Each structure stands twice: as structure tokens, then as C-alpha cells.
Amino acid sequence: ELLDPIDTPVLVQMIGRIPDDDAVDLLQHLSMEKREDVLQALEEKKRFALIRLMLYAPNTAGGIMTTDVIAFDQSMTVEETIQKLREEVPSDELFYIYVVDEQNRLVGIISTRALILATPDRALRDIMNREVICVQTTMTQEEVAREVSKYDLLSIPVVDETHVFQGVITVDDVLDVMEEEATED
């Protein structure tokens, strides 16, 4: 009720400044007509990212993940990775570096600390942790919360059924899920 009267250009500006997962939540509270107007007014890249996220059920890993995250090819060097990070600063916190293969399958993870301390000419494949804890897009948000809590993670990568990297769920989103569950109980 509070969002619908806001002018479309103002909503577009708001949505352009927040992470994709939060933008989807905001869009889902708009009337269908207003949602369509806002989506049409967004830049193409943002519009497609949000539409893709809205295809997932809201109570799944896919429904709460953000896709506004950078993944790095395992053949890149530490120096190349740090340079790319400087050029394309992700909107969310940078807890981990996600490493993918040529098919964009998640193959490893590196803490930002390990990246900074590594020798600049080393390839990511040589310093990454290959034992990645991740969740699938179809996993329920409650199961995701249990995984994050069990392993004490700051964020958790999301993959599809073929292990292709889809996005990330951060601890703040998991806390929201835990709060919802506690409120329901």
C-alpha cells in the first residue's frame, strides 16, 4: 500500500541501488501493473536479473539468493583477480572469492584473506579450497539456514542441479529466514 503510490521513476531508482534479492522482495509487494511498469523502466541487465530471480519460489535458496556477485575463472592469477575486483566491486560484502570452470560450474572458494596473502602470479586453482559447501537453488530457505548455521558461514554459494554457479546467499538473508521461522513458531 505504501509502495504503489510512489512514482515509477523513484521506484526504479530505489531498485537500482539495492541488491537483487531485496529488489525482488520489493517488486513482489507491488501491484502487478506497477511491477510491470517498474520492470520495463529498468535497464535491461537489471530487468533480466530480477525476472530470473522472480522465477524461483520465494521460500527456496533461489528465491533468497543474490546474483549480483562475481565468479572468477580458475585459471586467473591472484593479481588478475584483485584487479578485476577493483574494477567490478560487488554490491554485497566480499567474504569469499567464488571460482568456476569454463562451464561456470563452481569448483572452489577462496577467502578474501587467502587471496590478499597469496603470491600475485599464482593461479586461483592452486590456492582455492575445492571442498565447497554450497546449496542448490531448490533447497528450502530453512535448509539453507541450517547449513549456514551448521558451518558458521558468512555466505553460501548457490548452484543449480548441474553445479553451475547461480548466486550467493549472505548471512543477513539467513538471519531474516531464522527470524521468520521463530515468528511462525
Coordinates of C-alpha atoms in Angstrom, one line a residue, residues 18-108:
I18 CA 19.7 -2.3 -3.7
P19 CA 20.9 -5.9 -4.1
D20 CA 18.8 -8.0 -6.5
D21 CA 17.3 -10.3 -3.8
D22 CA 16.0 -7.2 -1.9
A23 CA 14.8 -5.7 -5.2
V24 CA 12.7 -8.8 -5.9
D25 CA 11.2 -8.7 -2.4
L26 CA 10.2 -5.1 -3.1
L27 CA 8.8 -5.8 -6.5
Q28 CA 6.7 -8.7 -5.2
H29 CA 4.9 -6.2 -2.9
L30 CA 3.8 -4.0 -5.8
S31 CA 0.6 -4.4 -7.7
M32 CA 1.0 -6.4 -10.9
E33 CA 0.5 -3.2 -13.1
K34 CA 3.1 -1.2 -11.1
R35 CA 5.5 -4.1 -11.1
E36 CA 5.4 -4.3 -14.9
D37 CA 5.9 -0.5 -15.2
V38 CA 8.9 -0.6 -13.0
L39 CA 10.4 -3.7 -14.7
Q40 CA 10.0 -2.1 -18.1
A41 CA 11.7 1.1 -16.9
L42 CA 14.8 -0.7 -15.5
E43 CA 18.0 -1.1 -17.6
E44 CA 17.9 -4.4 -19.5
K45 CA 20.6 -6.2 -17.5
K46 CA 18.9 -5.4 -14.1
R47 CA 15.5 -6.3 -15.5
F48 CA 16.6 -9.7 -16.7
A49 CA 18.4 -10.5 -13.4
L50 CA 15.3 -9.6 -11.4
I51 CA 12.9 -11.6 -13.7
R52 CA 15.2 -14.6 -13.4
L53 CA 15.2 -14.4 -9.6
M54 CA 11.4 -14.0 -9.6
L55 CA 11.0 -17.4 -11.3
Y56 CA 12.2 -19.1 -8.1
A57 CA 9.8 -19.9 -5.3
P58 CA 10.3 -17.2 -2.6
N59 CA 11.0 -19.8 0.1
T60 CA 13.9 -21.5 -1.7
A61 CA 17.6 -20.8 -2.0
G62 CA 17.0 -19.5 -5.5
G63 CA 14.3 -17.2 -4.1
I64 CA 16.6 -15.6 -1.5
M65 CA 19.9 -15.6 -3.3
T66 CA 21.5 -12.6 -4.9
T67 CA 23.0 -12.8 -8.4
D68 CA 25.0 -9.6 -8.0
V69 CA 28.2 -11.5 -7.4
I70 CA 31.4 -12.1 -9.3
A71 CA 32.8 -15.5 -10.1
F72 CA 36.4 -16.0 -11.3
D73 CA 37.8 -18.5 -13.7
Q74 CA 40.2 -20.9 -12.0
S75 CA 43.0 -20.1 -14.5
M76 CA 43.1 -16.4 -13.4
T77 CA 46.0 -15.3 -11.3
V78 CA 45.7 -13.6 -7.9
E79 CA 46.9 -10.3 -9.5
E80 CA 44.2 -10.5 -12.3
T81 CA 41.5 -11.4 -9.7
I82 CA 42.4 -8.4 -7.5
Q83 CA 42.4 -6.1 -10.5
K84 CA 39.0 -7.4 -11.6
L85 CA 37.7 -6.9 -8.1
R86 CA 38.8 -3.3 -8.2
E87 CA 37.0 -2.7 -11.5
E88 CA 33.8 -4.6 -10.6
V89 CA 33.2 -4.1 -6.9
P90 CA 30.3 -6.3 -5.9
S91 CA 27.4 -4.7 -4.1
D92 CA 27.4 -7.2 -1.3
E93 CA 30.0 -7.8 1.3
L94 CA 33.0 -9.7 -0.1
F95 CA 33.6 -12.6 2.1
Y96 CA 34.7 -15.2 -0.4
I97 CA 36.0 -15.4 -3.9
Y98 CA 34.0 -18.0 -6.0
V99 CA 36.0 -19.9 -8.5
V100 CA 34.4 -21.5 -11.6
D101 CA 35.5 -23.6 -14.5
E102 CA 34.9 -23.0 -18.3
Q103 CA 31.2 -24.1 -18.0
N104 CA 30.6 -21.8 -15.0
R105 CA 30.5 -24.8 -12.6
L106 CA 31.6 -23.9 -9.0
V107 CA 34.9 -25.7 -8.4
G108 CA 36.4 -23.8 -5.5

